[in-house]
Coordinates of C-alpha atoms in Angstrom, one line a residue:
Chain A
X10 CA 167.6 75.8 129.7
X11 CA 170.9 76.4 127.9
X12 CA 170.3 80.1 127.5
X13 CA 172.4 82.7 129.4
X14 CA 171.2 83.4 132.9
X15 CA 169.4 86.7 133.5
X16 CA 171.4 88.8 136.0
X17 CA 170.1 92.3 135.2
X18 CA 167.0 94.0 133.7
X19 CA 169.0 94.6 130.5
X20 CA 169.5 90.8 130.3
X21 CA 165.8 90.4 131.0
X22 CA 164.8 92.7 128.1
X23 CA 167.3 91.0 125.7
X24 CA 165.9 87.6 126.5
X25 CA 162.3 88.8 126.0
X26 CA 163.3 90.4 122.7
X27 CA 164.6 87.0 121.5
X28 CA 161.5 85.0 122.3
X29 CA 158.8 83.9 119.8
X30 CA 155.9 86.2 119.8
X31 CA 153.8 86.2 123.0
X32 CA 150.1 87.1 123.2
X33 CA 149.1 89.4 126.1
X34 CA 145.5 90.1 127.1
X35 CA 144.8 93.4 128.8
X36 CA 141.6 93.3 130.9
X37 CA 139.5 96.5 130.6
X38 CA 142.2 98.9 129.7
X39 CA 141.1 102.4 130.6
X40 CA 143.9 104.6 131.7
X41 CA 146.7 106.3 129.7
X42 CA 149.4 104.3 131.6
X43 CA 148.0 101.0 130.2
X44 CA 147.8 102.2 126.6
X45 CA 151.3 103.6 126.9
X46 CA 152.5 100.2 128.2
X47 CA 150.8 98.6 125.2
X48 CA 152.5 101.1 122.8
X49 CA 155.9 100.6 124.3
X50 CA 155.7 96.8 124.5
X51 CA 154.5 96.5 120.9
X52 CA 157.4 98.8 119.8
X53 CA 160.1 97.0 121.7
X54 CA 159.1 93.4 122.3
X55 CA 157.7 90.5 120.2
X56 CA 154.2 90.7 121.5
X57 CA 150.6 90.9 120.3
X58 CA 147.8 92.3 122.4
X59 CA 144.1 91.6 122.9
X60 CA 142.4 94.4 124.6
X61 CA 139.1 93.2 126.1
X62 CA 137.1 96.3 127.1
X63 CA 135.4 99.4 125.9
X64 CA 136.2 99.5 122.1
X65 CA 136.0 103.3 121.4
X66 CA 137.9 104.0 124.6
X67 CA 140.6 101.6 123.6
X68 CA 140.8 103.1 120.1
X69 CA 141.2 106.5 121.5
X70 CA 143.7 105.4 124.2
X71 CA 145.9 103.6 121.6
X72 CA 145.9 106.6 119.3
X73 CA 146.8 109.0 122.1
X74 CA 149.6 106.6 123.2
X75 CA 150.9 106.5 119.6
X76 CA 150.5 102.7 119.4
X77 CA 151.0 102.5 115.7
X78 CA 151.6 99.3 113.7
X79 CA 151.6 96.9 116.6
X80 CA 149.6 93.8 116.5
X81 CA 146.6 94.8 118.6
X82 CA 143.1 93.4 118.5
X83 CA 140.2 94.9 120.4
X84 CA 137.2 92.9 121.7
X85 CA 134.4 95.3 122.6
X86 CA 132.7 94.6 125.9
X87 CA 131.5 97.3 128.3
X88 CA 130.1 95.3 131.2
X89 CA 132.8 94.4 133.6
X90 CA 131.3 90.9 134.2
X91 CA 131.4 90.1 130.5
X92 CA 134.9 91.6 130.2
X93 CA 136.2 89.3 132.9
X94 CA 134.3 86.2 131.6
X95 CA 135.6 86.7 128.1
X96 CA 139.1 87.3 129.3
X97 CA 139.1 84.1 131.4
X98 CA 137.6 82.2 128.4
X99 CA 140.4 83.4 126.0
X100 CA 143.0 82.5 128.7
X101 CA 141.5 79.1 129.4
X102 CA 141.4 78.3 125.7
X103 CA 145.1 78.9 125.4
X104 CA 144.7 82.0 123.2
X105 CA 146.8 84.2 125.4
X106 CA 150.2 83.7 127.1
X107 CA 150.0 86.5 129.7
X108 CA 147.2 88.3 131.5
X109 CA 147.6 92.0 132.3
X110 CA 145.3 94.1 134.6
X111 CA 143.9 97.3 133.0
X112 CA 141.4 99.5 134.7
X113 CA 139.9 96.9 137.0
X114 CA 140.8 96.6 140.6
X115 CA 143.2 93.8 141.6
X116 CA 140.7 92.2 144.0
X117 CA 138.0 91.9 141.4
X118 CA 140.3 90.5 138.8
X119 CA 141.9 88.0 141.2
X120 CA 138.4 86.8 142.3
X121 CA 137.7 86.1 138.6
X122 CA 141.0 84.2 138.2
X123 CA 140.5 82.2 141.4
X124 CA 137.0 81.0 140.5
X125 CA 136.9 77.3 139.7
X126 CA 135.3 78.1 136.4
X127 CA 138.1 80.3 135.2
X128 CA 140.2 77.3 134.4
X129 CA 143.3 79.1 135.3
X130 CA 143.9 77.6 138.7
X131 CA 146.6 74.9 139.0
X132 CA 146.2 74.0 142.7
X133 CA 149.2 76.1 143.6
X134 CA 149.0 79.2 145.7
X135 CA 149.1 82.4 143.7
X136 CA 151.7 84.9 144.8
X137 CA 153.2 88.2 143.7
X138 CA 156.9 88.2 143.1
X139 CA 158.7 91.6 143.0
X140 CA 162.0 91.7 141.2
X141 CA 164.4 94.6 141.7
X142 CA 167.8 95.3 140.4
X143 CA 170.2 95.7 143.3
X144 CA 173.4 97.7 142.6
X145 CA 176.0 95.5 144.4
X146 CA 179.7 96.1 144.5
X147 CA 180.4 93.4 141.9
X148 CA 177.8 94.6 139.5
X149 CA 174.0 94.8 139.4
X150 CA 172.0 91.7 140.4
X151 CA 168.3 90.8 140.5
X152 CA 166.8 90.2 143.9
X153 CA 163.2 88.9 144.3
X154 CA 160.9 89.8 147.2
X155 CA 157.7 88.0 147.9
X156 CA 154.7 88.2 148.7
X157 CA 153.7 91.8 149.1
X158 CA 150.4 91.5 147.2
X159 CA 148.3 88.4 147.6
X160 CA 148.6 86.2 150.7
X161 CA 147.4 88.2 153.7
X162 CA 148.6 86.0 156.5
X163 CA 150.8 83.2 155.1
X164 CA 151.3 80.2 157.4
X165 CA 154.1 77.8 157.1
X166 CA 152.4 75.8 154.3
X167 CA 151.8 79.0 152.4
X168 CA 155.4 80.2 152.9
X169 CA 156.7 77.0 151.4
X170 CA 154.5 77.7 148.4
X171 CA 155.7 81.3 148.2
X172 CA 159.3 79.9 148.0
X173 CA 158.3 77.4 145.3
X174 CA 156.6 80.2 143.2
X175 CA 159.6 82.5 143.4
X176 CA 162.0 79.7 142.7
X177 CA 160.0 79.1 139.4
X178 CA 160.8 82.7 138.4
X179 CA 164.4 82.2 139.2
X180 CA 164.5 79.0 137.2
X181 CA 162.9 80.7 134.3
X182 CA 165.6 83.3 134.5
X183 CA 168.2 80.6 134.2
X184 CA 169.3 80.3 137.8
X185 CA 169.0 76.6 138.6
X186 CA 169.6 76.8 142.3
X187 CA 168.6 80.2 143.7
X188 CA 169.6 81.3 147.2
X189 CA 166.5 81.9 149.3
X190 CA 166.7 83.9 152.5
X191 CA 163.7 83.8 154.9
X192 CA 163.5 87.2 156.5
X193 CA 162.5 88.2 160.0
X194 CA 163.9 91.0 162.2
X195 CA 166.9 89.0 163.5
X196 CA 169.1 86.0 162.5
X197 CA 168.3 84.3 165.8
X198 CA 165.5 81.8 166.4
X199 CA 163.3 83.5 169.1
X200 CA 160.6 81.4 170.6
X201 CA 158.3 84.4 170.9
X202 CA 158.8 85.6 167.3
X203 CA 157.0 83.1 165.1
X204 CA 158.5 84.4 161.9
X205 CA 161.9 83.2 163.1
X206 CA 160.5 79.7 163.8
X207 CA 158.9 79.5 160.3
X208 CA 162.2 80.5 158.9
X209 CA 164.0 77.7 160.7
X210 CA 161.3 75.2 159.6
X211 CA 161.5 76.3 156.0
X212 CA 165.2 75.9 156.0
X213 CA 164.9 72.4 157.4
X214 CA 162.1 71.5 154.8
X215 CA 164.6 72.5 152.1
X216 CA 167.3 70.2 153.7
X217 CA 164.8 67.3 153.8
X218 CA 163.9 67.8 150.2
X219 CA 160.4 69.1 150.8
X220 CA 161.3 72.4 149.0
X221 CA 163.5 71.7 146.0
X222 CA 165.5 73.5 143.4
X223 CA 166.9 76.1 145.7
X224 CA 169.0 76.6 148.9
X225 CA 166.8 78.0 151.7
X226 CA 168.2 79.6 154.9
X227 CA 166.8 81.7 157.7
X228 CA 166.0 83.5 159.8
X229 CA 167.8 86.6 158.5
X230 CA 167.5 90.3 159.0
X231 CA 167.6 92.1 155.7
X232 CA 171.2 93.3 156.1
X233 CA 172.6 89.8 156.8
X234 CA 170.7 88.4 153.8
X235 CA 172.0 90.9 151.2
X236 CA 175.2 92.3 152.5
X237 CA 178.2 90.0 152.7
X238 CA 179.9 92.4 155.1
X239 CA 176.9 92.5 157.5
X240 CA 176.7 88.7 157.3
X241 CA 180.4 88.3 158.1
X242 CA 180.1 90.8 161.0
X243 CA 177.4 88.5 162.5
X244 CA 179.4 85.3 161.8
X245 CA 176.7 83.6 159.8
X246 CA 178.0 80.8 157.7
X247 CA 175.7 79.9 154.8
X248 CA 175.9 80.2 151.1
X249 CA 172.8 82.3 151.4
X250 CA 174.2 84.8 153.9
X251 CA 174.9 88.1 152.2
X252 CA 174.1 86.7 148.7
X253 CA 170.3 86.1 148.8
X254 CA 168.6 86.1 145.5
X255 CA 165.1 85.5 146.8
X256 CA 163.8 87.2 149.9
X257 CA 160.8 85.6 151.6
X258 CA 159.3 88.3 153.8
X259 CA 157.8 87.5 157.2
X260 CA 154.4 88.8 156.2
X261 CA 152.6 90.8 153.5
X262 CA 153.1 94.1 155.2
X263 CA 156.8 93.6 155.3
X264 CA 157.1 92.4 151.7
X265 CA 155.0 95.3 150.5
X266 CA 156.9 98.0 152.4
X267 CA 160.2 96.5 151.4
X268 CA 159.4 96.3 147.7
X269 CA 158.0 99.9 147.8
X270 CA 161.0 101.2 149.7
X271 CA 163.2 100.1 146.8
X272 CA 161.2 102.3 144.5
X273 CA 160.5 105.3 146.8
X274 CA 163.6 105.4 148.9
X275 CA 166.2 103.9 146.6
X276 CA 164.8 104.8 143.1
X277 CA 165.5 101.2 141.9
X278 CA 163.7 99.7 139.0
X279 CA 161.1 97.1 139.8
X280 CA 159.2 94.4 137.9
X281 CA 156.5 92.1 139.3
X282 CA 154.5 89.1 138.3
X283 CA 151.9 86.9 139.9
X284 CA 152.9 83.3 139.7
X285 CA 150.9 80.1 140.4
X286 CA 148.1 80.3 137.9
X287 CA 148.2 78.6 134.5
X288 CA 149.6 81.7 132.9
X289 CA 151.5 84.6 134.4
X290 CA 149.4 87.6 135.6
X291 CA 150.6 91.2 135.6
X292 CA 149.1 93.8 138.0
X293 CA 150.8 97.0 137.1
X294 CA 150.0 99.8 139.4
X295 CA 149.1 103.3 138.0
X296 CA 151.8 104.7 140.3
X297 CA 154.5 102.4 138.8
X298 CA 157.3 104.0 136.9
X299 CA 156.7 103.4 133.2
X300 CA 159.8 101.2 132.8
X301 CA 158.3 98.9 135.5
X302 CA 155.4 98.0 133.2
X303 CA 157.8 97.0 130.3
X304 CA 160.0 95.0 132.7
X305 CA 157.0 93.3 134.1
X306 CA 155.7 92.4 130.6
X307 CA 159.1 91.0 129.7
X308 CA 159.0 89.0 132.9
X309 CA 155.6 87.6 132.1
X310 CA 156.8 86.6 128.6
X311 CA 159.8 84.8 130.0
X312 CA 157.7 83.0 132.6
X313 CA 155.3 82.0 129.8
X314 CA 158.2 80.6 127.8
X315 CA 159.5 78.5 130.6
X316 CA 158.6 74.8 130.4
X317 CA 157.4 74.4 134.0
X318 CA 155.1 77.4 133.6
X319 CA 153.2 75.6 130.9
X320 CA 151.8 72.9 133.1
X321 CA 148.1 72.3 132.6
X322 CA 148.2 73.6 129.0
Chain B
X25 CA 160.7 124.9 172.5
X26 CA 161.4 128.1 170.6
X27 CA 164.4 126.7 168.8
X28 CA 164.3 126.1 165.0
X29 CA 162.8 122.8 164.0
X30 CA 165.1 120.0 162.9
X31 CA 164.4 119.0 159.3
X32 CA 167.6 117.4 158.3
X33 CA 170.6 115.6 159.8
X34 CA 172.7 118.8 159.4
X35 CA 170.1 120.6 161.5
X36 CA 170.3 117.8 164.0
X37 CA 174.1 118.1 164.4
X38 CA 173.9 121.9 164.6
X39 CA 171.3 121.6 167.4
X40 CA 173.5 119.1 169.3
X41 CA 176.5 121.3 168.9
X42 CA 174.7 124.1 170.6
X43 CA 173.6 122.1 173.6
X44 CA 175.1 122.3 177.1
X45 CA 177.6 119.4 177.6
X46 CA 175.9 116.0 177.9
X47 CA 177.4 113.0 179.7
X48 CA 177.4 109.7 177.8
X49 CA 178.1 106.3 179.4
X50 CA 179.4 103.6 177.1
X51 CA 178.7 100.1 178.5
X52 CA 181.7 97.7 178.1
X53 CA 183.3 99.3 175.1
X54 CA 185.4 96.7 173.3
X55 CA 185.5 97.2 169.6
X56 CA 187.2 99.8 167.4
X57 CA 183.9 101.2 166.1
X58 CA 182.9 102.2 169.7
X59 CA 186.2 104.0 170.4
X60 CA 186.0 105.7 167.0
X61 CA 182.5 106.9 167.9
X62 CA 183.8 108.3 171.2
X63 CA 186.7 110.0 169.5
X64 CA 184.5 111.5 166.8
X65 CA 181.8 112.6 169.3
X66 CA 184.2 114.3 171.7
X67 CA 185.8 116.1 168.7
X68 CA 182.6 117.4 167.3
X69 CA 180.0 117.6 170.0
X70 CA 179.8 119.0 173.6
X71 CA 180.0 115.6 175.3
X72 CA 181.9 113.9 178.0
X73 CA 182.2 110.1 178.2
X74 CA 182.3 107.6 181.0
X75 CA 183.6 104.2 179.8
X76 CA 182.6 101.4 182.1
X77 CA 184.6 98.4 181.2
X78 CA 188.0 96.9 180.8
X79 CA 190.4 99.7 181.7
X80 CA 193.5 98.8 179.8
X81 CA 191.4 97.8 176.8
X82 CA 189.7 101.2 176.8
X83 CA 193.0 103.0 177.1
X84 CA 194.4 101.1 174.1
X85 CA 191.2 101.6 172.1
X86 CA 191.0 105.3 172.8
X87 CA 194.7 105.7 171.8
X88 CA 194.2 103.8 168.6
X89 CA 191.1 105.8 167.7
X90 CA 193.0 109.0 168.4
X91 CA 190.7 110.2 171.1
X92 CA 192.9 113.1 172.3
X93 CA 191.9 115.8 174.6
X94 CA 188.2 114.7 175.0
X95 CA 186.7 114.6 178.4
X96 CA 186.7 110.8 178.9
X97 CA 186.7 108.9 182.2
X98 CA 187.3 105.2 182.5
X99 CA 185.8 103.1 185.3
X100 CA 187.6 99.7 185.3
X101 CA 185.4 96.6 185.7
X102 CA 186.0 93.4 183.8
X103 CA 183.0 91.3 185.0
X104 CA 180.0 92.0 182.8
X105 CA 177.6 91.7 185.7
X106 CA 179.5 94.5 187.6
X107 CA 179.8 96.6 184.4
X108 CA 176.0 96.5 184.0
X109 CA 175.3 97.1 187.7
X110 CA 177.7 100.1 187.9
X111 CA 176.3 101.5 184.6
X112 CA 172.7 101.3 185.9
X113 CA 173.8 102.9 189.2
X114 CA 175.4 105.9 187.5
X115 CA 172.4 106.3 185.2
X116 CA 170.0 106.0 188.2
X117 CA 171.9 108.6 190.2
X118 CA 171.6 111.1 187.4
X119 CA 175.3 111.1 186.6
X120 CA 174.8 110.4 182.9
X121 CA 172.4 111.8 180.2
X122 CA 172.6 109.0 177.6
X123 CA 173.4 105.3 177.7
X124 CA 175.3 103.7 174.8
X125 CA 175.9 100.1 174.1
X126 CA 179.5 99.0 173.6
X127 CA 180.6 95.3 173.3
X128 CA 177.6 93.8 175.1
X129 CA 174.8 92.2 173.2
X130 CA 171.6 94.2 173.0
X131 CA 169.4 91.6 174.8
X132 CA 171.7 91.5 177.8
X133 CA 171.9 95.2 178.1
X134 CA 168.1 95.7 177.7
X135 CA 167.4 93.0 180.4
X136 CA 169.6 95.1 182.8
X137 CA 167.7 98.3 181.9
X138 CA 164.3 96.6 182.2
X139 CA 165.0 95.2 185.7
X140 CA 163.0 96.9 188.4
X141 CA 166.2 97.6 190.3
X142 CA 167.8 99.6 187.4
X143 CA 165.7 102.6 188.3
X144 CA 165.5 103.5 184.6
X145 CA 162.0 102.3 183.9
X146 CA 159.2 104.9 183.6
X147 CA 156.3 102.6 183.1
X148 CA 156.3 103.4 179.4
X149 CA 157.1 100.8 176.7
X150 CA 160.6 101.0 175.4
X151 CA 160.9 101.2 171.7
X152 CA 163.5 101.8 169.0
X153 CA 163.0 104.8 166.7
X154 CA 164.9 104.8 163.4
X155 CA 165.3 108.2 161.8
X156 CA 166.3 108.6 158.2
X157 CA 166.8 111.5 155.9
X158 CA 164.6 111.2 152.9
X159 CA 165.5 113.1 149.8
X160 CA 162.1 114.6 148.8
X161 CA 161.5 116.8 145.8
X162 CA 161.2 119.9 148.1
X163 CA 164.4 119.2 150.0
X164 CA 165.5 116.6 152.5
X165 CA 163.3 115.7 155.4
X166 CA 163.5 113.3 158.3
X167 CA 161.2 110.3 158.5
X168 CA 161.0 108.1 161.5
X169 CA 160.3 104.3 161.4
X170 CA 159.4 102.3 164.5
X171 CA 159.7 99.7 166.0
X172 CA 162.3 97.5 164.3
X173 CA 164.2 96.5 167.4
X174 CA 162.4 95.9 170.7
X175 CA 158.7 94.9 170.7
X176 CA 158.4 91.5 169.1
X177 CA 154.6 91.3 168.6
X178 CA 153.0 94.7 169.3
X179 CA 149.3 94.6 170.1
X180 CA 147.1 97.7 169.8
X181 CA 148.0 99.0 173.3
X182 CA 151.7 98.6 172.4
X183 CA 151.3 100.3 169.0
X184 CA 149.7 103.3 170.8
X185 CA 152.8 103.5 173.0
X186 CA 155.0 103.1 169.9
X187 CA 153.3 106.2 168.5
X188 CA 153.7 108.1 171.7
X189 CA 157.4 107.3 171.9
X190 CA 158.1 108.3 168.4
X191 CA 156.0 111.5 168.8
X192 CA 158.3 112.4 171.8
X193 CA 161.3 112.3 169.4
X194 CA 159.4 114.5 166.9
X195 CA 158.5 117.0 169.7
X196 CA 162.2 117.1 170.8
X197 CA 163.1 117.9 167.2
X198 CA 160.7 120.9 167.3
X199 CA 157.8 119.4 165.4
X200 CA 154.8 120.0 167.6
X201 CA 152.2 118.0 165.6
X202 CA 153.9 115.2 163.6
X203 CA 152.1 113.4 160.9
X204 CA 151.9 109.7 161.8
X205 CA 151.1 107.0 159.2
X206 CA 150.2 103.5 160.4
X207 CA 151.5 101.1 157.8
X208 CA 150.1 97.9 156.4
X209 CA 150.2 96.5 152.9
X210 CA 147.2 98.5 151.6
X211 CA 145.2 101.6 152.4
X212 CA 141.9 99.6 152.8
X213 CA 140.6 98.2 156.0
X214 CA 140.6 94.4 155.4
X215 CA 138.8 92.3 158.0
X216 CA 141.2 89.5 157.4
X217 CA 144.4 91.6 157.7
X218 CA 144.6 92.6 161.4
X219 CA 147.3 95.3 160.8
X220 CA 144.7 97.3 158.8
X221 CA 142.2 97.1 161.7
X222 CA 144.9 98.2 164.2
X223 CA 145.6 101.2 161.9
X224 CA 142.0 102.2 161.8
X225 CA 141.7 101.9 165.6
X226 CA 144.9 104.0 166.2
X227 CA 143.6 106.7 163.9
X228 CA 140.3 106.8 165.8
X229 CA 142.2 106.8 169.2
X230 CA 144.0 109.9 168.0
X231 CA 140.7 111.6 167.0
X232 CA 139.2 110.8 170.4
X233 CA 142.2 112.3 172.2
X234 CA 143.7 109.0 173.4
X235 CA 146.9 109.6 171.5
X236 CA 147.9 113.3 171.6
X237 CA 150.3 115.7 170.1
X238 CA 150.2 114.3 166.6
X239 CA 147.9 113.5 163.6
X240 CA 147.5 109.7 163.1
X241 CA 146.1 108.2 160.0
X242 CA 146.1 104.7 158.6
X243 CA 146.1 102.1 157.1
X244 CA 148.6 103.1 154.5
X245 CA 150.9 101.2 152.1
X246 CA 154.4 102.8 152.2
X247 CA 154.0 104.6 148.9
X248 CA 150.7 106.4 149.9
X249 CA 152.3 107.4 153.2
X250 CA 155.4 109.1 151.8
X251 CA 154.7 110.0 148.1
X252 CA 152.1 112.8 147.5
X253 CA 151.7 111.5 143.9
X254 CA 151.0 108.0 145.0
X255 CA 148.5 109.3 147.6
X256 CA 146.8 111.5 145.0
X257 CA 146.6 108.5 142.6
X258 CA 144.7 106.6 145.3
X259 CA 142.5 109.5 146.2
X260 CA 143.4 109.5 149.9
X261 CA 142.4 112.7 151.5
X262 CA 144.3 113.3 154.8
X263 CA 147.1 115.7 155.9
X264 CA 149.1 112.6 156.5
X265 CA 148.8 111.1 153.0
X266 CA 152.1 111.5 151.2
X267 CA 153.6 113.6 153.9
X268 CA 154.1 111.2 156.8
X269 CA 156.8 112.1 159.3
X270 CA 156.5 109.0 161.5
X271 CA 155.9 105.5 160.0
X272 CA 154.4 103.0 162.5
X273 CA 155.2 99.6 160.9
X274 CA 152.7 96.7 161.1
X275 CA 155.2 94.6 163.0
X276 CA 158.9 94.3 164.0
X277 CA 159.9 92.4 160.9
X278 CA 158.5 95.1 158.7
X279 CA 160.0 98.0 160.6
X280 CA 163.4 96.2 160.7
X281 CA 163.4 95.4 156.9
X282 CA 162.2 98.9 156.1
X283 CA 164.8 100.7 158.1
X284 CA 167.6 98.4 156.8
X285 CA 166.4 98.8 153.2
X286 CA 167.0 102.6 153.5
X287 CA 170.6 101.9 154.3
X288 CA 171.3 98.9 152.1
X289 CA 169.2 99.7 149.1
X290 CA 169.0 103.5 149.2
X291 CA 172.3 104.3 151.0
X292 CA 170.5 106.8 153.2
X293 CA 172.0 108.0 156.5
X294 CA 170.3 106.6 159.6
X295 CA 170.2 107.4 163.3
X296 CA 168.3 105.5 165.9
X297 CA 167.5 105.8 169.6
X298 CA 165.6 103.7 172.2
X299 CA 163.0 105.8 173.9
X300 CA 160.8 105.1 176.9
X301 CA 163.4 104.7 179.6
X302 CA 164.4 107.6 181.9
X303 CA 167.3 108.4 179.6
X304 CA 167.8 107.7 175.9
X305 CA 169.6 104.5 175.0
X306 CA 171.7 104.0 172.0
X307 CA 172.4 100.6 170.5
X308 CA 174.8 101.3 167.6
X309 CA 175.4 98.2 165.5
X310 CA 178.9 97.3 164.4
X311 CA 177.6 97.2 160.9
X312 CA 176.3 100.8 161.1
X313 CA 178.0 103.4 158.9
X314 CA 180.2 105.5 161.0
X315 CA 178.1 108.6 160.6
X316 CA 175.1 106.7 162.0
X317 CA 176.8 106.6 165.4
X318 CA 177.5 110.3 165.5
X319 CA 173.9 111.1 164.3
X320 CA 172.5 108.7 167.0
X321 CA 174.6 110.3 169.7
X322 CA 173.3 113.7 168.6
X323 CA 169.8 112.4 168.7
X324 CA 170.3 111.0 172.2
X325 CA 171.7 114.4 173.3
X326 CA 168.7 116.2 172.0
X327 CA 166.2 113.8 173.5
X328 CA 168.0 114.2 176.8
X329 CA 167.7 118.0 176.6
X330 CA 164.0 117.8 175.9
X331 CA 161.8 118.6 178.9
X332 CA 159.5 115.6 178.7
X333 CA 162.4 113.2 178.4
X334 CA 163.6 114.3 181.8
X335 CA 160.5 113.0 183.7
X336 CA 161.5 110.9 186.7
X337 CA 164.8 112.8 187.3

């Protein structure tokens, strides 16, 4: 990629604005937040939408959200099973670039995606990558956190895949060699704290070329990973220390809390995308801030436009 | 306690200011941050200090920090083993109210505390309680997070003890029935996510009277625990939902990241104290903001003044 790297959410939106039109499929849209996201995305970004769900409900929702003039097509299905089957079919046939969850619960949608028959699996682990804009001293920068949404108890093999998935997002953002910090509660390897041992192993796997396209180091506590001062205080020497761009949490609870704390304690903007399927998948939460949905859509568009994301097409 | 409840860090400092004088022992003070904390605490709070460590170094450090006129006594020992033995002896003999770590690493100090011969063990689990001031819509409120520092892999028995320890802090702060949320990555009980099962069990243990003096509910994701809007969105009905005052993290990695994110992402003030020994123990980090040390000292003083903290004396 010769395009400018994406360092902030403004960069992200500008990049998405400049892309060729992307086709987004919303699965069973049903609540006002989804229709607002459709309205906002069609107004701001080069996107078209296919809404697969209850036709009259979609018409009403779009009207109420003021979605005028956008390229939006509705396919009427009321039975959830048919909604999911048709959505997977459209995705499988290459007629959509990004999948977006509407009023269906995440577990149900993911089961449909993960079925062999969906045609959307690539063999890779699917994982959720949170992206937040961190106000550093030298300007804002994007930091990714994973996986707070999909893999319940990641083992070492899974964690290597979580790194690879997040690294694909960083590459799509124009960062050829992202700095990956594997988090625990300390920067020391403690024989009785398995997450510190995983971190050491992942770091070595990166050195040995088993995880490519990034620099992996760990274990870290959060402060040593993102604050150069805290890292210096502890005397950690690594290009990753204090400058991490991707945070691999020790477990799903930790990733989930950490990502949510950035919204609920710090008020930072957040985007997130599920990576690892043939096309990016968005699972906006109803509790998300409205800008989170637009930023997530932009992220999905950019992932979709990135060459390595297209494998299997 | 008939005193006013402590809702904010200002309340906390006011309460500490009104206490009878408390005696704090600093173990092997060696860096400027520790001497500054001594200087600031003696200037603002009714405290006296015993510094057990290198005498000339302490004199120099106190002078440089401008610790004038405070009630500070130095006991000269240079060998770390003797510093620790003498510190434990003074604590065991009831000559100090609060222990504070200086230039000794946390593991080494905690091993000295946990030795049978220290006389500081009560039989309870020791745990670290982080306290942060959360800017809610209806004013600031204190939220506790535990355990990000001590118990590497808490099982269900340990988690019940973690709750009891944090509840003691809440009681000392004048909150007779704190709301305790047990965190995971979701509000559902998932058979393949053990932290959600622990959360359900802890909730039931509270209902059955096995954990007293609080209302325990879980599992929660962070947002459902602290945001009434997010809790309402999910339809969770519980006095704890959206109003949690104590957050029991799923594991040490999660508690540690969460507590640090409040400082590094949100810039919130933080205090923390180790509870479960005969006297409160402070382990300020060199990377802490300076107000964190004063707030932690005030917390230790208040814990020391609380009746249930005095057991064993």
